[in-house]
PDB file of C-alpha atoms and ligand atoms in Angstrom:
ATOM      1  CA  MET L1324      22.103 -57.155 -75.027  1.00 43.00           C
ATOM      2  CA  ILE L1325      24.858 -56.723 -72.256  1.00 46.00           C
ATOM      3  CA  ALA L1326      25.755 -53.130 -73.675  1.00 49.00           C
ATOM      4  CA  ARG L1327      21.991 -52.118 -73.212  1.00 50.00           C
ATOM      5  CA  ARG L1328      22.044 -53.679 -69.540  1.00 51.00           C
ATOM      6  CA  GLN L1329      25.066 -51.462 -68.806  1.00 51.00           C
ATOM      7  CA  LEU L1330      23.374 -48.374 -70.197  1.00 47.00           C
ATOM      8  CA  LEU L1331      20.233 -48.715 -68.220  1.00 47.00           C
ATOM      9  CA  ALA L1332      22.514 -49.240 -65.055  1.00 47.00           C
ATOM     10  CA  ALA L1333      24.472 -46.068 -66.027  1.00 48.00           C
ATOM     11  CA  VAL L1334      21.264 -44.137 -66.596  1.00 47.00           C
ATOM     12  CA  ALA L1335      19.799 -45.502 -63.145  1.00 47.00           C
ATOM     13  CA  GLY L1336      23.081 -44.540 -61.529  1.00 48.00           C
ATOM     14  CA  PHE L1337      22.965 -41.022 -62.953  1.00 48.00           C
ATOM     15  CA  THR L1338      19.315 -40.649 -61.722  1.00 48.00           C
ATOM     16  CA  VAL L1339      20.447 -41.404 -58.410  1.00 46.00           C
ATOM     17  CA  LEU L1340      23.224 -38.819 -58.504  1.00 48.00           C
ATOM     18  CA  VAL L1341      20.950 -36.056 -59.750  1.00 47.00           C
ATOM     19  CA  ALA L1342      18.580 -36.837 -56.826  1.00 47.00           C
ATOM     20  CA  ALA L1343      21.349 -36.850 -54.398  1.00 48.00           C
ATOM     21  CA  ALA L1344      22.679 -33.533 -55.617  1.00 49.00           C
ATOM     22  CA  PRO L1345      20.206 -30.950 -54.196  1.00 51.00           C
ATOM     23  CA  ALA L1346      20.570 -32.612 -50.577  1.00 49.00           C
ATOM     24  CA  ALA L1347      24.205 -32.205 -50.713  1.00 57.00           C
ATOM     25  CA  ALA L1348      23.964 -28.584 -51.676  1.00 62.00           C
ATOM     26  CA  ALA L1349      21.798 -27.643 -48.902  1.00 68.00           C
ATOM     27  CA  PRO L1350      23.281 -28.241 -45.685  1.00 76.00           C
ATOM     28  CA  GLU L1351      21.206 -28.148 -42.567  1.00 92.00           C
ATOM     29  CA  LYS L1352      20.650 -24.674 -41.225  1.00 97.00           C
ATOM     30  CA  LEU L1353      21.149 -23.436 -37.617  1.00 98.00           C
ATOM     31  CA  LYS L1354      18.001 -23.539 -35.911  1.00 98.00           C
ATOM     32  CA  VAL L1355      17.553 -20.299 -33.764  1.00 98.00           C
ATOM     33  CA  LEU L1356      14.589 -19.325 -31.727  1.00 98.00           C
ATOM     34  CA  ALA L1357      14.169 -15.350 -30.850  1.00 98.00           C
ATOM     35  CA  THR L1358      11.614 -14.612 -28.175  1.00 97.00           C
ATOM     36  CA  PHE L1359      10.151 -11.720 -30.106  1.00 97.00           C
ATOM     37  CA  SER L1360      10.021 -10.239 -33.746  1.00 97.00           C
ATOM     38  CA  ILE L1361      12.470  -7.312 -33.430  1.00 98.00           C
ATOM     39  CA  LEU L1362      15.264  -9.711 -31.879  1.00 98.00           C
ATOM     40  CA  GLY L1363      14.205 -12.159 -34.663  1.00 98.00           C
ATOM     41  CA  ASP L1364      14.868  -9.575 -37.310  1.00 98.00           C
ATOM     42  CA  PHE L1365      18.499  -9.008 -35.940  1.00 98.00           C
ATOM     43  CA  VAL L1366      19.320 -12.606 -35.944  1.00 98.00           C
ATOM     44  CA  LYS L1367      18.068 -12.909 -39.716  1.00 98.00           C
ATOM     45  CA  ASN L1368      20.189 -10.119 -40.545  1.00 98.00           C
ATOM     46  CA  VAL L1369      23.520 -11.623 -38.967  1.00 98.00           C
ATOM     47  CA  GLY L1370      22.587 -15.182 -39.562  1.00 98.00           C
ATOM     48  CA  GLY L1371      21.501 -15.017 -43.362  1.00 98.00           C
ATOM     49  CA  HIS L1372      21.161 -18.058 -45.171  1.00 97.00           C
ATOM     50  CA  ARG L1373      22.908 -20.152 -42.521  1.00 98.00           C
ATOM     51  CA  VAL L1374      20.022 -19.944 -40.059  1.00 98.00           C
ATOM     52  CA  GLU L1375      16.401 -20.706 -39.772  1.00 98.00           C
ATOM     53  CA  VAL L1376      14.877 -18.178 -37.271  1.00 98.00           C
ATOM     54  CA  ALA L1377      11.598 -18.955 -35.457  1.00 97.00           C
ATOM     55  CA  THR L1378       9.977 -16.396 -33.124  1.00 96.00           C
ATOM     56  CA  LEU L1379       7.724 -16.702 -29.979  1.00 96.00           C
ATOM     57  CA  VAL L1380       6.083 -13.490 -29.823  1.00 96.00           C
ATOM     58  CA  GLY L1381       5.449 -12.542 -33.588  1.00 93.00           C
ATOM     59  CA  PRO L1382       4.457  -9.295 -35.467  1.00 93.00           C
ATOM     60  CA  ASN L1383       1.844  -7.217 -33.956  1.00 91.00           C
ATOM     61  CA  SER L1384       1.950  -9.341 -30.794  1.00 91.00           C
ATOM     62  CA  ASP L1385       2.476  -8.042 -27.151  1.00 87.00           C
ATOM     63  CA  ALA L1386       5.164  -9.882 -25.173  1.00 88.00           C
ATOM     64  CA  HIS L1387       3.712  -8.205 -21.968  1.00 80.00           C
ATOM     65  CA  VAL L1388       0.609 -10.254 -22.209  1.00 83.00           C
ATOM     66  CA  TYR L1389       2.138 -13.259 -23.753  1.00 91.00           C
ATOM     67  CA  ALA L1390       1.185 -16.706 -22.452  1.00 91.00           C
ATOM     68  CA  PRO L1391       3.279 -19.676 -23.958  1.00 93.00           C
ATOM     69  CA  ALA L1392       1.401 -22.510 -25.699  1.00 91.00           C
ATOM     70  CA  PRO L1393       2.223 -26.237 -25.875  1.00 89.00           C
ATOM     71  CA  ALA L1394       3.673 -25.508 -29.409  1.00 92.00           C
ATOM     72  CA  ASP L1395       6.024 -22.968 -27.998  1.00 95.00           C
ATOM     73  CA  ALA L1396       7.669 -25.530 -25.908  1.00 96.00           C
ATOM     74  CA  LYS L1397       8.368 -27.726 -29.097  1.00 95.00           C
ATOM     75  CA  LYS L1398       9.840 -24.640 -30.852  1.00 96.00           C
ATOM     76  CA  VAL L1399      12.149 -24.366 -28.016  1.00 97.00           C
ATOM     77  CA  ALA L1400      13.015 -28.001 -27.920  1.00 97.00           C
ATOM     78  CA  ASP L1401      13.822 -27.529 -31.659  1.00 96.00           C
ATOM     79  CA  ALA L1402      16.318 -24.987 -31.290  1.00 98.00           C
ATOM     80  CA  ALA L1403      20.013 -25.287 -31.302  1.00 98.00           C
ATOM     81  CA  LEU L1404      20.290 -21.556 -29.805  1.00 98.00           C
ATOM     82  CA  VAL L1405      17.909 -19.488 -27.901  1.00 98.00           C
ATOM     83  CA  MET L1406      17.978 -15.785 -28.191  1.00 98.00           C
ATOM     84  CA  THR L1407      16.161 -13.490 -25.393  1.00 98.00           C
ATOM     85  CA  ASN L1408      16.051  -9.678 -24.617  1.00 97.00           C
ATOM     86  CA  GLY L1409      16.590  -9.969 -20.880  1.00 95.00           C
ATOM     87  CA  LEU L1410      15.987  -7.046 -18.503  1.00 94.00           C
ATOM     88  CA  GLY L1411      12.936  -8.905 -17.430  1.00 91.00           C
ATOM     89  CA  PHE L1412      11.151  -8.383 -20.779  1.00 93.00           C
ATOM     90  CA  GLU L1413      10.416 -12.237 -21.252  1.00 94.00           C
ATOM     91  CA  GLY L1414       9.076 -13.182 -17.616  1.00 91.00           C
ATOM     92  CA  TRP L1415       7.812 -16.414 -18.902  1.00 94.00           C
ATOM     93  CA  MET L1416      10.842 -17.664 -20.586  1.00 95.00           C
ATOM     94  CA  ASP L1417      12.714 -19.675 -17.923  1.00 94.00           C
ATOM     95  CA  ARG L1418       9.643 -21.841 -17.093  1.00 94.00           C
ATOM     96  CA  LEU L1419       9.205 -22.376 -20.688  1.00 96.00           C
ATOM     97  CA  VAL L1420      12.850 -23.427 -21.338  1.00 96.00           C
ATOM     98  CA  LYS L1421      12.739 -25.834 -18.413  1.00 95.00           C
ATOM     99  CA  ALA L1422       9.294 -27.212 -19.775  1.00 94.00           C
ATOM    100  CA  SER L1423      10.713 -27.972 -23.219  1.00 96.00           C
ATOM    101  CA  GLY L1424      13.605 -29.832 -21.719  1.00 96.00           C
ATOM    102  CA  SER L1425      15.903 -27.961 -23.977  1.00 96.00           C
ATOM    103  CA  LYS L1426      19.878 -27.951 -23.335  1.00 95.00           C
ATOM    104  CA  ALA L1427      20.383 -25.223 -26.003  1.00 97.00           C
ATOM    105  CA  PRO L1428      22.303 -22.246 -24.930  1.00 97.00           C
ATOM    106  CA  VAL L1429      20.326 -19.116 -24.101  1.00 97.00           C
ATOM    107  CA  LEU L1430      21.860 -15.754 -25.187  1.00 97.00           C
ATOM    108  CA  VAL L1431      20.795 -12.657 -23.336  1.00 98.00           C
ATOM    109  CA  ALA L1432      21.079 -10.151 -26.328  1.00 98.00           C
ATOM    110  CA  THR L1433      21.326  -7.009 -24.017  1.00 98.00           C
ATOM    111  CA  LYS L1434      24.394  -8.074 -22.293  1.00 98.00           C
ATOM    112  CA  GLY L1435      26.666  -5.156 -21.895  1.00 98.00           C
ATOM    113  CA  VAL L1436      23.631  -2.552 -22.301  1.00 97.00           C
ATOM    114  CA  LYS L1437      23.574   0.308 -19.824  1.00 96.00           C
ATOM    115  CA  GLU L1438      20.196  -0.591 -18.168  1.00 95.00           C
ATOM    116  CA  ARG L1439      17.852   2.170 -17.231  1.00 93.00           C
ATOM    117  CA  LYS L1440      15.057   2.025 -14.529  1.00 87.00           C
ATOM    118  CA  ALA L1441      11.594   1.993 -15.735  1.00 80.00           C
ATOM    119  CA  VAL L1442       9.514   4.905 -14.717  1.00 64.00           C
ATOM    120  CA  ASP L1443       6.530   2.666 -13.662  1.00 58.00           C
ATOM    121  CA  SER L1444       6.631  -0.904 -13.663  1.00 48.00           C
ATOM    122  CA  HIS L1445       4.866  -1.403 -17.097  1.00 54.00           C
ATOM    123  CA  GLY L1446       4.444  -5.128 -16.209  1.00 54.00           C
ATOM    124  CA  HIS L1447       8.133  -5.809 -16.670  1.00 54.00           C
ATOM    125  CA  GLY L1448       9.757  -5.489 -13.366  1.00 55.00           C
ATOM    126  CA  GLY L1449      12.271  -2.941 -12.216  1.00 84.00           C
ATOM    127  CA  ALA L1450      14.383  -2.516 -15.399  1.00 90.00           C
ATOM    128  CA  ASP L1451      13.200  -0.875 -18.490  1.00 92.00           C
ATOM    129  CA  PRO L1452      13.520  -3.753 -21.148  1.00 94.00           C
ATOM    130  CA  HIS L1453      12.917  -1.711 -24.367  1.00 95.00           C
ATOM    131  CA  ALA L1454      16.678  -1.030 -24.856  1.00 98.00           C
ATOM    132  CA  TRP L1455      16.480  -1.556 -28.738  1.00 98.00           C
ATOM    133  CA  GLN L1456      14.627   1.759 -28.828  1.00 98.00           C
ATOM    134  CA  SER L1457      18.152   3.094 -28.981  1.00 98.00           C
ATOM    135  CA  VAL L1458      19.985   2.403 -32.201  1.00 98.00           C
ATOM    136  CA  ALA L1459      23.362   2.053 -30.207  1.00 98.00           C
ATOM    137  CA  ASN L1460      21.909  -0.498 -28.186  1.00 98.00           C
ATOM    138  CA  ALA L1461      20.740  -2.425 -31.228  1.00 98.00           C
ATOM    139  CA  LYS L1462      24.271  -2.625 -32.161  1.00 98.00           C
ATOM    140  CA  ILE L1463      25.102  -4.301 -28.921  1.00 98.00           C
ATOM    141  CA  TYR L1464      22.488  -6.714 -29.643  1.00 98.00           C
ATOM    142  CA  VAL L1465      23.872  -7.452 -33.122  1.00 98.00           C
ATOM    143  CA  ALA L1466      27.324  -7.955 -31.743  1.00 98.00           C
ATOM    144  CA  ASN L1467      26.206 -10.501 -29.067  1.00 98.00           C
ATOM    145  CA  ILE L1468      24.199 -12.340 -31.682  1.00 98.00           C
ATOM    146  CA  ARG L1469      27.379 -12.511 -34.099  1.00 98.00           C
ATOM    147  CA  ASP L1470      29.462 -14.024 -31.135  1.00 98.00           C
ATOM    148  CA  ALA L1471      26.732 -16.449 -30.141  1.00 98.00           C
ATOM    149  CA  LEU L1472      26.217 -17.680 -33.712  1.00 98.00           C
ATOM    150  CA  ILE L1473      29.798 -18.048 -34.230  1.00 98.00           C
ATOM    151  CA  THR L1474      30.242 -20.188 -30.882  1.00 98.00           C
ATOM    152  CA  ALA L1475      27.232 -22.158 -32.006  1.00 98.00           C
ATOM    153  CA  ASP L1476      28.311 -22.655 -35.850  1.00 97.00           C
ATOM    154  CA  PRO L1477      31.989 -21.860 -35.930  1.00 98.00           C
ATOM    155  CA  ALA L1478      32.208 -22.882 -39.812  1.00 97.00           C
ATOM    156  CA  GLY L1479      30.150 -19.806 -40.416  1.00 98.00           C
ATOM    157  CA  LYS L1480      32.331 -17.210 -38.780  1.00 98.00           C
ATOM    158  CA  ALA L1481      33.303 -15.443 -41.906  1.00 98.00           C
ATOM    159  CA  THR L1482      29.581 -15.343 -42.980  1.00 98.00           C
ATOM    160  CA  TYR L1483      28.429 -14.066 -39.636  1.00 98.00           C
ATOM    161  CA  GLU L1484      31.176 -11.391 -39.293  1.00 98.00           C
ATOM    162  CA  ALA L1485      30.562 -10.146 -42.842  1.00 98.00           C
ATOM    163  CA  ASN L1486      26.797  -9.957 -42.311  1.00 98.00           C
ATOM    164  CA  ALA L1487      27.017  -8.321 -38.963  1.00 98.00           C
ATOM    165  CA  ALA L1488      29.547  -5.852 -40.383  1.00 98.00           C
ATOM    166  CA  ALA L1489      27.082  -4.864 -43.186  1.00 98.00           C
ATOM    167  CA  TYR L1490      24.235  -4.591 -40.849  1.00 98.00           C
ATOM    168  CA  LEU L1491      25.999  -2.605 -38.206  1.00 98.00           C
ATOM    169  CA  GLY L1492      26.925  -0.194 -40.979  1.00 98.00           C
ATOM    170  CA  LYS L1493      23.123   0.391 -41.792  1.00 98.00           C
ATOM    171  CA  LEU L1494      22.374   0.833 -38.080  1.00 98.00           C
ATOM    172  CA  ASP L1495      25.154   3.519 -38.007  1.00 98.00           C
ATOM    173  CA  ALA L1496      23.396   5.355 -40.981  1.00 98.00           C
ATOM    174  CA  LEU L1497      20.072   4.891 -39.094  1.00 98.00           C
ATOM    175  CA  ASP L1498      21.298   6.460 -35.958  1.00 98.00           C
ATOM    176  CA  GLN L1499      22.720   9.369 -37.981  1.00 98.00           C
ATOM    177  CA  GLU L1500      19.325   9.992 -39.736  1.00 98.00           C
ATOM    178  CA  VAL L1501      17.621   9.978 -36.361  1.00 98.00           C
ATOM    179  CA  ARG L1502      20.135  12.463 -35.034  1.00 98.00           C
ATOM    180  CA  ALA L1503      19.718  14.655 -38.212  1.00 98.00           C
ATOM    181  CA  ALA L1504      15.843  14.503 -38.008  1.00 98.00           C
ATOM    182  CA  VAL L1505      15.722  15.265 -34.139  1.00 98.00           C
ATOM    183  CA  SER L1506      18.149  18.307 -34.821  1.00 98.00           C
ATOM    184  CA  ALA L1507      15.664  19.716 -37.406  1.00 97.00           C
ATOM    185  CA  ILE L1508      12.975  19.938 -34.684  1.00 97.00           C
ATOM    186  CA  PRO L1509      13.255  23.296 -32.439  1.00 97.00           C
ATOM    187  CA  ALA L1510      14.646  22.297 -29.143  1.00 96.00           C
ATOM    188  CA  ASP L1511      11.593  23.618 -27.108  1.00 95.00           C
ATOM    189  CA  ARG L1512       9.292  21.365 -29.080  1.00 97.00           C
ATOM    190  CA  ARG L1513      11.017  18.024 -28.383  1.00 97.00           C
ATOM    191  CA  LYS L1514       8.638  16.577 -26.209  1.00 96.00           C
ATOM    192  CA  VAL L1515       5.269  14.567 -26.460  1.00 95.00           C
ATOM    193  CA  ILE L1516       2.797  13.020 -24.244  1.00 90.00           C
ATOM    194  CA  SER L1517       2.758   9.328 -24.557  1.00 87.00           C
ATOM    195  CA  THR L1518       0.734   6.566 -22.649  1.00 78.00           C
ATOM    196  CA  HIS L1519       3.109   3.713 -23.480  1.00 77.00           C
ATOM    197  CA  ASP L1520       6.197   4.009 -21.220  1.00 81.00           C
ATOM    198  CA  ALA L1521       8.505   2.150 -23.903  1.00 91.00           C
ATOM    199  CA  PHE L1522      10.586   5.045 -25.290  1.00 94.00           C
ATOM    200  CA  GLY L1523      12.856   5.897 -22.216  1.00 94.00           C
ATOM    201  CA  TYR L1524      15.975   4.566 -24.063  1.00 97.00           C
ATOM    202  CA  PHE L1525      15.040   6.590 -27.230  1.00 97.00           C
ATOM    203  CA  GLN L1526      14.556   9.622 -24.974  1.00 97.00           C
ATOM    204  CA  GLN L1527      17.909   9.004 -23.538  1.00 97.00           C
ATOM    205  CA  ALA L1528      19.939   8.733 -26.869  1.00 98.00           C
ATOM    206  CA  TYR L1529      17.956  11.321 -28.855  1.00 98.00           C
ATOM    207  CA  GLY L1530      16.724  13.879 -26.462  1.00 97.00           C
ATOM    208  CA  ILE L1531      12.843  13.788 -27.381  1.00 97.00           C
ATOM    209  CA  GLU L1532      11.147  13.743 -23.981  1.00 96.00           C
ATOM    210  CA  PHE L1533       8.169  11.204 -23.663  1.00 94.00           C
ATOM    211  CA  ILE L1534       5.933  12.594 -20.655  1.00 90.00           C
ATOM    212  CA  ALA L1535       3.494  10.380 -19.100  1.00 85.00           C
ATOM    213  CA  PRO L1536      -0.001  11.655 -18.687  1.00 83.00           C
ATOM    214  CA  GLN L1537      -0.505  12.354 -14.870  1.00 79.00           C
ATOM    215  CA  GLY L1538      -3.094  10.653 -13.051  1.00 72.00           C
ATOM    216  CA  VAL L1539      -4.523   8.770 -16.022  1.00 70.00           C
ATOM    217  CA  SER L1540      -4.634   4.931 -16.109  1.00 65.00           C
ATOM    218  CA  THR L1541      -2.647   3.808 -19.248  1.00 60.00           C
ATOM    219  CA  GLU L1542      -4.609   0.698 -19.048  1.00 66.00           C
ATOM    220  CA  ALA L1543      -8.127   1.587 -19.983  1.00 70.00           C
ATOM    221  CA  GLU L1544      -9.907   4.119 -22.288  1.00 74.00           C
ATOM    222  CA  PRO L1545      -9.619   7.427 -20.328  1.00 76.00           C
ATOM    223  CA  SER L1546     -12.579   8.912 -18.819  1.00 80.00           C
ATOM    224  CA  ALA L1547     -13.705  12.535 -19.492  1.00 81.00           C
ATOM    225  CA  ARG L1548     -12.063  13.621 -16.218  1.00 85.00           C
ATOM    226  CA  ASP L1549      -8.724  11.973 -17.538  1.00 84.00           C
ATOM    227  CA  VAL L1550      -8.890  14.038 -20.755  1.00 86.00           C
ATOM    228  CA  ALA L1551      -9.473  17.290 -18.782  1.00 90.00           C
ATOM    229  CA  ARG L1552      -6.370  16.274 -16.761  1.00 90.00           C
ATOM    230  CA  ILE L1553      -4.549  15.878 -20.010  1.00 89.00           C
ATOM    231  CA  ILE L1554      -5.566  19.238 -21.336  1.00 93.00           C
ATOM    232  CA  THR L1555      -4.307  21.057 -18.492  1.00 94.00           C
ATOM    233  CA  GLN L1556      -1.090  19.253 -18.453  1.00 93.00           C
ATOM    234  CA  VAL L1557      -0.609  19.753 -22.137  1.00 94.00           C
ATOM    235  CA  LYS L1558      -1.298  23.409 -21.718  1.00 95.00           C
ATOM    236  CA  LYS L1559       0.726  23.872 -18.634  1.00 95.00           C
ATOM    237  CA  GLN L1560       3.846  21.973 -20.021  1.00 93.00           C
ATOM    238  CA  LYS L1561       3.398  23.441 -23.437  1.00 94.00           C
ATOM    239  CA  ILE L1562       3.638  20.137 -25.019  1.00 95.00           C
ATOM    240  CA  PRO L1563       3.304  20.207 -28.771  1.00 96.00           C
ATOM    241  CA  ALA L1564       1.930  16.789 -29.461  1.00 95.00           C
ATOM    242  CA  VAL L1565       0.296  13.816 -27.816  1.00 92.00           C
ATOM    243  CA  PHE L1566       0.481  10.201 -28.811  1.00 89.00           C
ATOM    244  CA  LEU L1567      -2.502   8.317 -27.043  1.00 80.00           C
ATOM    245  CA  GLU L1568      -2.499   4.891 -28.276  1.00 72.00           C
ATOM    246  CA  ASN L1569      -5.275   3.793 -25.812  1.00 67.00           C
ATOM    247  CA  ILE L1570      -7.792   6.720 -26.690  1.00 69.00           C
ATOM    248  CA  THR L1571      -9.933   5.089 -29.484  1.00 68.00           C
ATOM    249  CA  ASN L1572     -12.596   7.656 -29.139  1.00 74.00           C
ATOM    250  CA  ALA L1573     -12.058  10.215 -31.694  1.00 76.00           C
ATOM    251  CA  ARG L1574     -14.170  12.906 -30.194  1.00 80.00           C
ATOM    252  CA  LEU L1575     -11.930  12.876 -27.177  1.00 81.00           C
ATOM    253  CA  MET L1576      -8.924  13.156 -29.253  1.00 80.00           C
ATOM    254  CA  GLU L1577     -10.400  15.897 -31.198  1.00 83.00           C
ATOM    255  CA  ARG L1578     -11.176  17.833 -27.850  1.00 88.00           C
ATOM    256  CA  ILE L1579      -7.719  17.620 -26.801  1.00 89.00           C
ATOM    257  CA  ALA L1580      -6.360  19.098 -30.241  1.00 89.00           C
ATOM    258  CA  GLN L1581      -8.981  21.880 -30.165  1.00 93.00           C
ATOM    259  CA  GLU L1582      -8.465  23.044 -26.733  1.00 94.00           C
ATOM    260  CA  THR L1583      -4.676  22.752 -26.668  1.00 94.00           C
ATOM    261  CA  GLY L1584      -3.595  23.414 -30.099  1.00 94.00           C
ATOM    262  CA  ALA L1585      -1.377  20.073 -29.582  1.00 95.00           C
ATOM    263  CA  ARG L1586      -1.202  17.941 -32.707  1.00 94.00           C
ATOM    264  CA  ILE L1587      -2.399  14.312 -32.464  1.00 90.00           C
ATOM    265  CA  GLY L1588       0.390  12.070 -33.393  1.00 91.00           C
ATOM    266  CA  GLY L1589       0.177   8.594 -35.517  1.00 89.00           C
ATOM    267  CA  LYS L1590       1.174   5.071 -34.231  1.00 90.00           C
ATOM    268  CA  LEU L1591       4.482   4.802 -32.647  1.00 93.00           C
ATOM    269  CA  TYR L1592       5.639   0.982 -32.554  1.00 93.00           C
ATOM    270  CA  SER L1593       7.518  -0.129 -29.590  1.00 93.00           C
ATOM    271  CA  ASP L1594       7.561  -3.769 -28.906  1.00 94.00           C
ATOM    272  CA  ALA L1595       6.901  -5.593 -31.955  1.00 95.00           C
ATOM    273  CA  LEU L1596       7.253  -5.316 -35.774  1.00 96.00           C
ATOM    274  CA  THR L1597       4.196  -5.310 -38.125  1.00 95.00           C
ATOM    275  CA  GLY L1598       3.281  -8.023 -40.295  1.00 92.00           C
ATOM    276  CA  ASP L1599       4.349  -8.251 -43.949  1.00 91.00           C
ATOM    277  CA  LEU L1600       1.865  -5.505 -45.205  1.00 90.00           C
ATOM    278  CA  GLY L1601       2.425  -3.156 -42.220  1.00 93.00           C
ATOM    279  CA  ASP L1602       4.953  -0.031 -42.241  1.00 92.00           C
ATOM    280  CA  ALA L1603       7.467  -1.628 -39.771  1.00 96.00           C
ATOM    281  CA  THR L1604       8.292  -5.033 -41.192  1.00 97.00           C
ATOM    282  CA  SER L1605      11.864  -4.682 -40.056  1.00 98.00           C
ATOM    283  CA  TYR L1606      13.715  -2.843 -37.176  1.00 98.00           C
ATOM    284  CA  ILE L1607      15.110  -0.135 -39.342  1.00 98.00           C
ATOM    285  CA  ASP L1608      11.591   0.659 -40.781  1.00 98.00           C
ATOM    286  CA  LEU L1609      10.297   0.639 -37.317  1.00 97.00           C
ATOM    287  CA  ILE L1610      12.679   3.257 -36.123  1.00 98.00           C
ATOM    288  CA  ARG L1611      12.161   5.432 -39.398  1.00 98.00           C
ATOM    289  CA  HIS L1612       8.501   5.069 -39.107  1.00 97.00           C
ATOM    290  CA  ASN L1613       8.531   6.372 -35.341  1.00 97.00           C
ATOM    291  CA  MET L1614      10.910   9.254 -36.336  1.00 98.00           C
ATOM    292  CA  LYS L1615       8.509  10.252 -39.205  1.00 97.00           C
ATOM    293  CA  GLN L1616       5.668  10.189 -36.956  1.00 96.00           C
ATOM    294  CA  LEU L1617       7.421  12.421 -34.378  1.00 97.00           C
ATOM    295  CA  THR L1618       8.816  14.787 -37.036  1.00 97.00           C
ATOM    296  CA  VAL L1619       5.265  15.565 -38.499  1.00 96.00           C
ATOM    297  CA  ALA L1620       3.958  16.013 -34.926  1.00 96.00           C
ATOM    298  CA  LEU L1621       6.652  18.164 -33.783  1.00 97.00           C
ATOM    299  CA  ALA L1622       7.728  20.380 -36.843  1.00 93.00           C
ATOM    300  CA  ALA L1623       7.105  23.983 -35.999  1.00 88.00           C
TER     301      ALA L1623
HETATM  302 ZN1  LIG R2901       6.737  -2.857 -23.536  1.00 61.44          ZN
END
């Protein structure tokens, strides 16, 4: 009888041990909040399994017109570390951090990036915030993220250093890939008309010129007169391709193509990744996608 009791106790003890084991094997992850999807992708690549990444402005969403919701203050309050782009990209962030009551450190991931001025205000203020459009700048983000993660979670130092080194290697390869693709485009064809002033750093790094349509509002659907202006400009400046995201009228696009001979480019991604089913689910895919669109539009 005693033996049986002991056995039951042993079985019960064993059950407790089994139940406790998984909890011990899964230490708590460092909660990191990134303000937008591209930055979130960088943090995931460096943080790996040690971090849990939340984002405020998600895939396919526009940080320019973003308005924080009450749930976002909770996301900030829950984070042990907050990552921002800076350069005026998140004009709403200071107020949100204050409202959340968070005492978490806030990293500006563009720290050390050579800032360029925006051609027009583009809703962001004086600086051009789209620094990630140059892969060399993306590498600066990654180094800053690595250092911030090590400061917040010193036990993960070796992991963060190894992950960052591996990802930086991929970014080096990506940078080479873009340079090779651009060099295959004839030098006099390396220019496009674009309505979204988000590719200044790309232009600076890789030498493809993004020209704003003159005298055309980039906010609204262009009028017939705007289209006539674009046609004159494309002919005069011999621009081989146009990327006009805000023209939804296919007939206007056809008119530009017919009257100028310019190619109509596909979609270029600037400020956000796509959702899981899109063609820019990661930063690397985003840059590759854009380069492919430019290559198709500008090939001789
Ligand atoms: Zn933008």
